[in-house]
Coordinates of C-alpha atoms (C1' of nucleotides) in Angstrom, one line a residue:
Chain A
M1 CA -21.6 -11.8 48.3
T2 CA -21.6 -15.8 47.0
G3 CA -19.4 -18.5 48.3
S4 CA -19.4 -19.4 44.8
M5 CA -18.0 -16.5 43.4
A6 CA -15.4 -15.4 46.4
A7 CA -14.4 -19.3 45.3
Q8 CA -13.9 -19.2 42.0
P9 CA -11.5 -15.8 41.4
L10 CA -10.9 -17.3 37.9
S11 CA -14.5 -17.2 37.0
L12 CA -14.5 -13.4 37.7
E13 CA -11.1 -12.8 35.7
R14 CA -12.3 -14.8 32.7
L15 CA -15.9 -12.8 32.6
R16 CA -13.7 -9.7 32.5
T17 CA -11.6 -11.1 29.7
A18 CA -14.5 -12.4 27.7
C19 CA -15.8 -11.7 23.8
S20 CA -19.3 -12.3 24.9
T21 CA -19.0 -9.6 27.0
C22 CA -16.5 -7.4 25.0
G23 CA -18.7 -3.8 23.9
L24 CA -16.4 -4.3 21.1
K25 CA -17.4 -7.3 20.0
E26 CA -19.6 -6.2 17.5
L27 CA -15.9 -5.2 15.7
C28 CA -13.7 -7.5 16.6
L29 CA -12.9 -11.3 15.7
P30 CA -16.7 -12.1 17.3
V31 CA -18.6 -11.0 14.7
G32 CA -21.6 -13.3 13.1
L33 CA -20.4 -16.1 15.5
S34 CA -23.4 -17.4 17.8
G35 CA -22.9 -17.3 21.5
Q36 CA -22.1 -21.2 21.7
E37 CA -19.6 -20.3 19.0
M38 CA -18.5 -17.3 20.8
D39 CA -17.9 -19.4 23.8
R40 CA -15.3 -21.6 22.3
L41 CA -13.2 -18.8 21.5
D42 CA -13.5 -17.3 24.6
D43 CA -11.5 -20.4 25.0
L44 CA -8.7 -19.3 23.9
I45 CA -8.3 -15.3 24.5
H46 CA -8.0 -15.4 28.2
V47 CA -4.2 -13.6 28.0
R48 CA -4.8 -9.7 28.1
R49 CA -1.2 -7.9 28.1
T50 CA -0.9 -4.4 28.7
A51 CA 1.7 -1.8 27.8
K52 CA 1.9 1.5 28.2
K53 CA 2.8 4.2 26.0
G54 CA 5.8 4.1 24.1
Q55 CA 6.0 0.4 24.1
S56 CA 5.7 -2.3 22.0
I57 CA 3.1 -5.0 21.7
Y58 CA 5.9 -6.5 19.8
R59 CA 8.7 -5.6 17.3
A60 CA 10.2 -6.6 13.9
G61 CA 11.9 -9.9 13.9
E62 CA 10.1 -11.3 16.9
P63 CA 8.4 -15.0 16.4
F64 CA 4.8 -14.3 15.4
D65 CA 2.8 -16.8 17.3
A66 CA -0.4 -14.7 17.7
L67 CA -2.3 -12.0 16.7
Y68 CA -3.5 -9.5 19.3
A69 CA -7.0 -7.8 19.4
V70 CA -7.1 -4.5 20.8
R71 CA -9.0 -4.1 24.1
S72 CA -8.3 -0.6 24.3
G73 CA -5.7 2.1 23.5
F74 CA -4.2 3.7 20.1
F75 CA -1.4 1.8 18.2
K76 CA 1.2 2.7 15.4
S77 CA 2.4 -0.1 13.4
S78 CA 6.1 0.9 11.5
I79 CA 8.6 -0.2 9.5
L80 CA 12.6 0.8 9.6
S81 CA 14.4 0.8 6.7
E82 CA 18.0 -0.4 6.7
D83 CA 19.4 3.6 6.4
G84 CA 16.6 4.6 9.5
R85 CA 13.6 5.9 8.5
D86 CA 10.8 4.8 9.6
Q87 CA 7.3 4.4 8.0
V88 CA 4.3 4.1 9.9
T89 CA 1.6 1.4 8.0
G90 CA -1.3 1.8 10.0
F91 CA -2.9 3.3 13.7
Y92 CA -5.3 0.8 14.9
M93 CA -7.9 1.4 17.9
G94 CA -11.0 -0.7 19.9
G95 CA -11.8 -4.1 18.0
E96 CA -9.2 -4.1 15.1
L97 CA -6.2 -6.7 15.1
L98 CA -2.7 -6.2 15.1
G99 CA -0.3 -9.0 13.7
M100 CA -1.0 -10.1 10.7
D101 CA 1.6 -9.3 9.0
G102 CA 3.7 -12.1 10.6
I103 CA 1.8 -15.0 9.5
G104 CA 3.7 -15.8 6.6
T105 CA 6.9 -15.9 7.0
E106 CA 6.0 -16.9 11.1
Q107 CA 7.9 -13.6 12.2
H108 CA 6.7 -10.0 12.9
T109 CA 7.6 -7.9 9.7
C110 CA 7.1 -4.6 12.1
D111 CA 6.7 -2.9 15.4
A112 CA 3.7 -2.2 17.1
V113 CA 3.5 0.5 19.7
A114 CA 0.9 1.8 21.8
L115 CA 0.4 5.5 21.5
E116 CA -1.0 5.5 25.1
D117 CA -1.4 3.3 27.9
S118 CA -3.7 0.5 26.1
E119 CA -4.7 -3.1 26.8
V120 CA -5.0 -6.0 23.6
C121 CA -6.7 -9.9 23.9
V122 CA -3.5 -11.9 22.8
I123 CA -5.6 -15.1 20.5
P124 CA -2.9 -18.2 20.0
F125 CA -2.7 -17.8 16.3
G126 CA -2.8 -22.1 16.2
R127 CA -5.7 -22.4 18.3
L128 CA -7.3 -19.6 16.0
E129 CA -6.5 -22.1 12.6
D130 CA -7.4 -24.6 15.3
L131 CA -11.4 -23.4 16.0
S132 CA -11.5 -22.2 12.8
R133 CA -11.3 -25.5 10.9
Q134 CA -14.5 -26.1 13.1
V135 CA -16.4 -23.0 12.9
P136 CA -17.3 -22.0 9.2
A137 CA -18.0 -18.7 9.8
L138 CA -15.0 -17.7 12.5
Q139 CA -12.9 -19.2 9.8
S140 CA -14.9 -17.0 7.5
H141 CA -14.7 -14.0 9.4
F142 CA -11.2 -14.0 9.6
H143 CA -10.9 -14.3 6.1
K144 CA -12.5 -11.6 6.3
V145 CA -10.8 -9.2 8.2
M146 CA -7.3 -10.3 6.2
S147 CA -9.1 -9.1 3.6
R148 CA -9.9 -5.4 4.6
E149 CA -6.7 -4.9 5.3
I150 CA -5.7 -5.8 2.4
V151 CA -8.2 -3.5 0.7
R152 CA -7.2 -1.2 3.8
D153 CA -3.7 -0.8 2.4
H154 CA -5.1 -0.5 -0.8
G155 CA -6.1 2.2 0.5
V156 CA -3.3 4.0 1.3
M157 CA -1.4 3.0 -1.8
M158 CA -4.2 5.7 -3.6
L159 CA -3.3 8.1 -0.9
L160 CA 0.5 7.5 -1.3
G161 CA 0.5 7.3 -5.0
S162 CA -1.9 10.0 -6.2
M163 CA -3.0 12.7 -3.5
R164 CA -1.5 15.6 -2.8
A165 CA -0.7 17.2 0.3
E166 CA -4.3 18.7 1.2
E167 CA -6.1 15.0 0.0
R168 CA -3.5 13.1 2.1
L169 CA -4.8 15.1 5.2
A170 CA -8.9 15.3 4.7
A171 CA -8.6 11.5 3.7
F172 CA -7.1 11.2 7.1
L173 CA -9.3 13.1 9.4
V174 CA -12.7 11.6 7.8
N175 CA -10.8 7.8 8.3
L176 CA -11.1 8.4 11.8
S177 CA -13.6 10.4 12.4
Q178 CA -15.6 7.2 10.6
R179 CA -13.7 4.8 12.9
F180 CA -14.5 7.2 16.0
V181 CA -18.0 7.0 15.3
A182 CA -18.0 3.0 14.9
R183 CA -17.5 3.1 18.7
G184 CA -19.7 4.8 19.7
Y185 CA -17.7 8.5 19.7
S186 CA -18.3 11.5 18.6
P187 CA -17.5 11.8 14.3
S188 CA -16.3 15.7 14.7
E189 CA -14.6 16.1 17.9
F190 CA -11.6 14.0 18.9
Y191 CA -8.6 13.7 20.3
L192 CA -5.3 13.1 17.7
R193 CA -2.9 10.0 19.4
M194 CA -0.1 10.6 17.0
T195 CA 2.1 13.1 16.6
R196 CA 2.0 15.2 13.6
E197 CA 5.3 13.3 13.0
E198 CA 3.4 10.5 12.8
I199 CA 0.7 11.3 11.0
G200 CA 3.3 12.7 7.9
S201 CA 5.0 9.3 8.2
Y202 CA 1.4 7.1 7.8
L203 CA 0.7 10.3 5.4
G204 CA 4.2 10.4 3.2
L205 CA 4.7 13.7 4.5
K206 CA 7.3 15.7 6.9
L207 CA 5.8 17.2 10.1
E208 CA 5.7 20.5 8.7
T209 CA 3.4 20.2 6.4
V210 CA 1.0 18.4 8.1
S211 CA 1.2 21.0 10.4
R212 CA 0.8 24.0 7.5
V213 CA -2.5 22.1 6.4
F214 CA -3.6 21.6 10.2
S215 CA -3.3 25.5 9.7
K216 CA -5.1 25.5 6.3
F217 CA -7.8 23.7 6.9
Q218 CA -8.7 25.3 9.9
D219 CA -7.6 29.1 8.9
E220 CA -10.4 27.6 5.9
G221 CA -13.4 26.9 8.5
L222 CA -12.9 23.1 7.9
I223 CA -11.6 22.3 11.2
S224 CA -10.4 24.1 14.4
V225 CA -7.1 22.1 15.6
Q226 CA -5.0 23.4 18.9
Q227 CA -2.0 20.6 19.2
K228 CA -3.9 17.2 20.1
H229 CA -7.3 18.1 19.9
V230 CA -9.1 18.5 17.0
R231 CA -12.4 19.3 15.9
I232 CA -13.9 19.2 12.1
I233 CA -16.8 21.7 11.5
D234 CA -17.3 21.0 7.4
I235 CA -17.4 17.1 7.0
P236 CA -19.1 16.7 3.9
R237 CA -16.2 19.8 2.4
L238 CA -14.1 17.7 4.2
K239 CA -15.3 14.5 2.1
H240 CA -15.0 16.6 -1.3
L241 CA -11.5 17.0 -0.7
V242 CA -11.0 13.5 -1.0
G243 CA -10.6 12.3 -4.8
H244 CA -11.1 15.4 -6.1
R245 CA -8.5 17.8 -7.6
P246 CA -8.2 21.9 -6.6
C247 CA -10.3 23.0 -9.8
Chain B
M1 CA -1.4 -45.2 -27.3
T2 CA -4.5 -46.9 -24.8
G3 CA -7.8 -47.0 -25.7
S4 CA -8.4 -46.1 -22.3
M5 CA -6.6 -42.0 -23.3
A6 CA -8.8 -42.0 -26.5
A7 CA -12.1 -43.2 -24.7
Q8 CA -11.2 -40.2 -22.0
P9 CA -10.7 -37.5 -23.9
L10 CA -11.6 -35.3 -19.8
S11 CA -8.7 -36.5 -18.2
L12 CA -5.9 -35.3 -20.4
E13 CA -7.8 -32.0 -20.4
R14 CA -7.9 -32.7 -16.7
L15 CA -4.0 -33.5 -16.4
R16 CA -3.4 -30.2 -18.4
T17 CA -5.2 -28.4 -15.9
A18 CA -4.2 -30.2 -13.1
C19 CA -1.9 -28.0 -10.5
S20 CA 0.2 -31.6 -9.2
T21 CA 1.5 -31.3 -13.3
C22 CA 1.4 -27.2 -13.3
G23 CA 5.3 -25.9 -13.1
L24 CA 3.9 -23.6 -10.4
K25 CA 3.3 -25.8 -8.0
E26 CA 6.2 -24.6 -6.3
L27 CA 4.8 -20.7 -6.3
C28 CA 1.0 -21.2 -5.8
L29 CA -1.0 -22.3 -3.4
P30 CA -0.2 -26.1 -3.3
V31 CA 2.5 -25.0 -1.9
G32 CA 3.5 -27.7 1.2
L33 CA 0.7 -30.1 0.5
S34 CA 1.1 -33.9 -0.1
G35 CA 0.1 -35.3 -3.2
Q36 CA -3.1 -36.9 -2.1
E37 CA -4.2 -33.4 -0.7
M38 CA -2.5 -32.1 -3.9
D39 CA -5.4 -34.3 -6.0
R40 CA -8.3 -32.6 -3.5
L41 CA -7.1 -29.3 -4.5
D42 CA -7.5 -30.2 -8.2
D43 CA -11.1 -30.9 -7.5
L44 CA -12.0 -28.0 -7.5
I45 CA -9.7 -26.0 -9.6
H46 CA -11.0 -27.1 -13.3
V47 CA -12.0 -24.0 -14.7
R48 CA -9.6 -21.8 -16.7
R49 CA -9.7 -18.1 -18.4
T50 CA -7.5 -16.7 -20.8
A51 CA -7.6 -12.5 -21.1
K52 CA -5.9 -11.5 -23.9
K53 CA -3.8 -8.3 -23.6
G54 CA -5.7 -5.6 -21.6
Q55 CA -8.9 -7.3 -21.2
S56 CA -10.1 -7.7 -17.1
I57 CA -10.4 -11.4 -15.3
Y58 CA -12.7 -9.2 -12.7
R59 CA -13.6 -5.6 -12.5
A60 CA -14.0 -3.6 -9.3
G61 CA -17.9 -3.8 -7.7
E62 CA -18.2 -7.2 -9.6
P63 CA -19.0 -10.2 -7.0
F64 CA -16.6 -12.2 -5.5
D65 CA -17.5 -16.0 -5.6
A66 CA -13.8 -17.1 -6.8
L67 CA -9.4 -15.7 -6.8
Y68 CA -7.5 -16.4 -9.5
A69 CA -4.4 -18.4 -9.8
V70 CA -1.6 -16.9 -13.1
R71 CA -0.7 -19.7 -14.8
S72 CA 0.6 -17.7 -17.5
G73 CA 1.1 -14.2 -18.6
F74 CA 1.0 -11.4 -17.0
F75 CA -1.3 -8.9 -14.9
K76 CA -1.9 -5.0 -13.0
S77 CA -4.6 -4.4 -10.5
S78 CA -5.6 -0.8 -10.2
I79 CA -8.1 1.1 -8.5
L80 CA -10.3 4.0 -9.5
S81 CA -11.2 7.2 -7.7
E82 CA -13.8 9.2 -8.2
D83 CA -12.2 11.6 -10.6
G84 CA -10.9 9.2 -12.9
R85 CA -7.0 9.0 -11.1
D86 CA -6.2 5.6 -11.2
Q87 CA -3.9 3.9 -9.0
V88 CA -1.6 0.6 -9.8
T89 CA -1.6 -1.7 -6.6
G90 CA 0.3 -4.4 -8.2
F91 CA 1.3 -6.3 -10.9
Y92 CA 1.0 -10.3 -10.5
M93 CA 2.9 -13.3 -12.9
G94 CA 2.7 -16.7 -12.4
G95 CA 1.3 -18.5 -9.5
E96 CA 0.3 -15.5 -8.1
L97 CA -2.7 -15.2 -6.1
L98 CA -5.6 -12.6 -7.4
G99 CA -8.5 -11.2 -6.4
M100 CA -7.9 -11.1 -2.2
D101 CA -9.4 -8.3 -2.3
G102 CA -12.7 -9.0 -2.8
I103 CA -13.2 -11.4 -0.2
G104 CA -13.9 -8.8 2.7
T105 CA -17.1 -7.5 0.9
E106 CA -17.9 -9.8 -1.7
Q107 CA -17.5 -7.3 -4.3
H108 CA -14.2 -6.4 -6.2
T109 CA -12.3 -3.7 -5.3
C110 CA -10.4 -3.4 -8.1
D111 CA -9.5 -4.2 -11.5
A112 CA -7.7 -7.2 -12.9
V113 CA -6.2 -6.9 -16.0
A114 CA -3.6 -8.9 -18.3
L115 CA -0.8 -6.7 -19.5
E116 CA -0.6 -9.8 -22.6
D117 CA -2.7 -12.5 -23.4
S118 CA -2.7 -14.5 -20.3
E119 CA -4.4 -17.5 -18.2
V120 CA -5.9 -17.9 -14.8
C121 CA -6.8 -20.6 -12.8
V122 CA -10.3 -20.3 -10.9
I123 CA -10.6 -21.1 -8.0
P124 CA -13.8 -21.3 -6.7
F125 CA -13.5 -19.5 -2.7
G126 CA -16.6 -21.4 -0.8
R127 CA -15.2 -24.3 -1.7
L128 CA -11.7 -23.3 -1.2
E129 CA -12.5 -22.4 2.7
D130 CA -14.6 -25.8 2.8
L131 CA -11.6 -28.0 1.5
S132 CA -9.1 -25.2 3.7
R133 CA -11.5 -26.2 6.8
Q134 CA -10.4 -30.5 6.1
V135 CA -7.1 -29.9 5.3
P136 CA -5.1 -27.5 7.8
A137 CA -1.5 -27.7 5.6
L138 CA -3.4 -25.1 3.0
Q139 CA -5.9 -24.0 5.5
S140 CA -1.9 -22.6 7.2
H141 CA -0.4 -21.8 3.4
F142 CA -3.3 -19.8 2.7
H143 CA -3.2 -17.4 5.5
K144 CA 0.5 -17.2 5.0
V145 CA -0.3 -15.9 0.9
M146 CA -3.1 -13.6 2.4
S147 CA -0.6 -12.6 5.5
R148 CA 2.6 -11.9 2.5
E149 CA 0.4 -9.8 0.6
I150 CA 0.1 -7.6 3.4
V151 CA 3.7 -7.5 4.1
R152 CA 4.2 -6.7 0.4
D153 CA 1.7 -3.8 0.5
H154 CA 3.6 -2.7 3.3
G155 CA 6.4 -2.3 1.7
V156 CA 5.1 -0.4 -1.3
M157 CA 3.8 1.8 2.0
M158 CA 7.5 2.3 2.5
L159 CA 8.2 2.6 -1.2
L160 CA 5.6 5.5 -1.4
G161 CA 5.8 7.1 1.6
S162 CA 9.8 7.6 2.4
M163 CA 11.6 7.0 -0.9
R164 CA 13.2 9.1 -3.3
A165 CA 12.0 8.5 -7.2
E166 CA 15.4 6.8 -8.1
E167 CA 14.9 4.1 -4.8
R168 CA 11.8 4.0 -5.8
L169 CA 12.6 2.8 -9.0
A170 CA 15.4 1.0 -7.9
A171 CA 13.8 -1.0 -6.0
F172 CA 10.8 -1.8 -8.2
L173 CA 14.0 -3.2 -10.8
V174 CA 15.2 -5.5 -7.7
N175 CA 11.8 -6.7 -7.1
L176 CA 11.1 -7.7 -10.5
S177 CA 14.3 -9.3 -11.1
Q178 CA 14.1 -12.0 -8.0
R179 CA 10.5 -12.6 -8.9
F180 CA 12.0 -13.8 -12.8
V181 CA 14.5 -15.8 -10.8
A182 CA 11.9 -17.7 -8.3
R183 CA 10.2 -18.6 -12.1
G184 CA 13.6 -19.9 -14.0
Y185 CA 13.7 -16.1 -16.1
S186 CA 17.3 -14.6 -15.7
P187 CA 17.3 -12.1 -13.1
S188 CA 19.5 -9.6 -14.7
E189 CA 17.1 -9.7 -18.5
F190 CA 13.9 -9.6 -19.3
Y191 CA 11.1 -7.6 -20.8
L192 CA 8.5 -4.4 -19.3
R193 CA 4.8 -6.0 -20.0
M194 CA 3.5 -2.8 -18.4
T195 CA 4.2 1.2 -19.5
R196 CA 5.9 3.9 -18.0
E197 CA 3.1 5.4 -16.7
E198 CA 1.6 1.7 -15.0
I199 CA 4.7 2.0 -13.6
G200 CA 4.5 5.4 -12.8
S201 CA 1.0 5.0 -11.1
Y202 CA 2.4 2.5 -9.4
L203 CA 5.8 3.9 -7.9
G204 CA 3.8 7.6 -7.2
L205 CA 5.3 9.3 -10.2
K206 CA 4.8 10.2 -13.2
L207 CA 5.4 8.3 -16.6
E208 CA 7.9 11.4 -17.8
T209 CA 10.1 11.1 -13.9
V210 CA 10.0 7.2 -14.7
S211 CA 11.9 7.9 -18.1
R212 CA 14.1 10.0 -16.9
V213 CA 15.3 7.7 -14.3
F214 CA 15.4 4.6 -16.3
S215 CA 18.0 7.0 -18.9
K216 CA 19.7 8.4 -15.2
F217 CA 20.6 4.2 -14.8
Q218 CA 21.6 4.2 -18.3
D219 CA 23.6 7.0 -18.1
E220 CA 25.5 5.7 -14.8
G221 CA 26.0 1.8 -16.2
L222 CA 23.4 0.4 -13.9
I223 CA 21.1 -1.0 -16.7
S224 CA 20.4 -1.2 -20.6
V225 CA 17.5 -0.4 -21.7
Q226 CA 15.3 0.2 -24.5
Q227 CA 11.8 0.7 -24.5
K228 CA 10.4 -2.6 -22.9
H229 CA 13.2 -4.4 -23.0
V230 CA 15.8 -4.1 -19.7
R231 CA 19.3 -5.6 -18.4
I232 CA 20.8 -4.6 -15.3
I233 CA 24.0 -4.1 -15.3
D234 CA 25.0 -3.5 -11.9
I235 CA 22.4 -5.8 -9.1
P236 CA 24.6 -5.2 -6.2
R237 CA 25.2 -1.7 -6.9
L238 CA 20.7 -1.0 -7.8
K239 CA 20.1 -3.3 -4.7
H240 CA 22.6 -0.5 -2.6
L241 CA 20.5 2.3 -4.1
V242 CA 17.3 1.1 -2.3
G243 CA 16.8 2.6 1.6
H244 CA 19.8 4.0 1.2
R245 CA 19.8 8.3 1.2
P246 CA 22.1 9.3 -1.9
C247 CA 25.3 11.0 0.9
Chain C
dC1 C1' 10.0 25.2 37.8
dG2 C1' 12.7 23.9 34.0
dA3 C1' 14.1 20.8 30.7
dC4 C1' 12.5 18.4 26.6
dC5 C1' 9.6 17.5 23.1
dT6 C1' 6.1 19.1 19.8
dT7 C1' 3.7 22.3 17.4
dT8 C1' 4.1 26.4 14.6
dT9 C1' 5.7 29.4 11.0
dG10 C1' 8.7 32.1 7.6
dA11 C1' 12.3 31.6 4.1
dA12 C1' 15.5 29.5 0.6
dC13 C1' 15.1 25.6 -2.2
dG14 C1' 15.1 20.7 -4.3
dT15 C1' 12.6 17.3 -6.5
dA16 C1' 9.7 16.1 -9.5
dT17 C1' 5.6 17.5 -12.2
dT18 C1' 3.7 20.1 -15.6
dC19 C1' 4.0 21.4 -20.4
dA20 C1' 5.3 20.8 -25.0
dA21 C1' 7.9 19.4 -28.4
dC22 C1' 9.6 15.1 -30.7
dC23 C1' 10.7 10.1 -32.1
dG24 C1' 10.7 5.1 -32.5
dA25 C1' 7.5 1.8 -32.9
dT26 C1' 3.4 -0.5 -33.8
dG27 C1' -0.8 -1.5 -36.1
dT28 C1' -4.5 -0.7 -40.0
dG29 C1' -6.7 0.2 -43.8
dG30 C1' -5.9 2.4 -48.4
Chain D
dC1 C1' 2.6 -2.8 -48.6
dC2 C1' 2.9 1.3 -47.9
dA3 C1' 1.0 6.0 -45.8
dC4 C1' -0.3 7.8 -42.0
dA5 C1' -2.6 7.4 -37.1
dT6 C1' -1.6 6.6 -32.7
dC7 C1' 0.6 5.1 -29.0
dG8 C1' 4.6 5.0 -26.2
dG9 C1' 8.8 7.0 -25.0
dT10 C1' 12.3 10.6 -24.3
dT11 C1' 13.5 15.3 -23.5
dG12 C1' 13.8 20.4 -22.3
dA13 C1' 12.3 24.5 -20.4
dA14 C1' 9.5 26.2 -16.8
dT15 C1' 7.3 25.5 -12.6
dA16 C1' 4.7 24.4 -8.1
dC17 C1' 4.7 21.1 -3.8
dG18 C1' 6.9 19.7 -0.6
dT19 C1' 11.3 19.8 2.2
dT20 C1' 14.6 21.5 4.5
dC21 C1' 16.6 24.6 7.4
dA22 C1' 15.9 27.9 11.1
dA23 C1' 13.8 30.1 15.6
dA24 C1' 10.4 30.6 18.7
dA25 C1' 6.3 29.6 21.3
dG26 C1' 3.2 26.1 23.4
dG27 C1' 3.1 21.9 26.3
dT28 C1' 4.0 18.3 29.1
dC29 C1' 6.2 15.6 32.8
dG30 C1' 9.8 15.0 35.8

DNA sequence: CGACCTTTTGAACGTATTCAACCGATGTGG
DNA sequence: CCACATCGGTTGAATACGTTCAAAAGGTCG
């Protein structure tokens, strides 16, 4: 143990927080940055926040001043309508960015709630804009991230607007599966962090319908499911369900 | 008539295309720019494209290299699923930006089709990124525009995920009305540029349902509608329909 | 262990869809 | 210029899908 390490406790914390040593850097904001550029990004990301299950990172109406990168855990974002119905607009896992809805009005327009004990990196937005003016690769990648959020939303619109219940749930499971693979987890076996009600809200279905479709998929040998534990048995057939009428 | 004007026919064309003289500049990309900054934006926007009714500005799969600002006319964007169903993901009118879905993959992910003879300003995206690195006000506003597109999409998700047919159409009409007002048109009387089928696709309903709800609203004295001509009689009551269960 | 939350499953119901016929508007070619 | 074909819109009746209401079982957490 060297004296220098003991004398600089902050550098340990620094290392712990740094993008350059983060396992998620291939999926997150630093994608495409050189080592030097990543160091500059590190300079603005040195605050992390934790949220226990059920707590929120931000709520609709709060002033916006930062984006949040999911470091660990799982989040949902949702909006509440006047009469109390709420709509889950997305689920977010490691490496994904929360809060881009707030840029336009400088107020958050939805709630970001942890579905399990989680941690996020705080990215002060003003400083991110400053840096992305100096680092084209960062600017470019940030634009791509926002654009992909739009494309993702279009996918959900397609799902909600023109798919039947079974297609919706199949699309949801396939999407989750792909995101887990990208993070080094099994594509075919995972724990759902969200309730049937939250899945239903996201998919425009009631929780009973979600439960029924899960049971149906299980009866048909597509998946095996008990509570939050899902194992996908036949991914190709599940994929085929998406975008194909029952015939 | 001075000699200089006759000698520089291009400057006339230039003037015609310039953001600084465009009636839509308060709604479009130049929002918040100083005169000088706007001139620099003008430097990159000097190509316009026209699309006759039914023609597209871009199609899914084509390489992305520009955004398009609607100068006149009306567009829809839509995605086609594997089995041929298509989903309208948005309608775009004067001052609104098309094509942001293409940034993420450098390919367009949907079709942008003119619903009437229309004109767009071509905004080369690489040059827009260059300029927005030099002009913070432009950078900031562009980020806001993208963010608002995300928020708009969330609104549609809410609509598709948790509203009944009547709420959806009411929300759609109120939204159109507001966008017409912002452009100096009547909030209560307008022509729909899209068919019942396109409205239905956007709202996740069949065209027959859209037609029925139009008729119901008319019977209830909320609106008067014949074909594409709509007059909103009771905007407050229409607004109240949105976000409130039938009770 | 007990209270509460989540999930499952059944039966009745309701909303939007499907299928079908008809009408009106628009546009094209003889 | 009109006849006819086509497209878009309206309306009705039967159907289907997902919802609602209800009950009970299975988990979870203090």
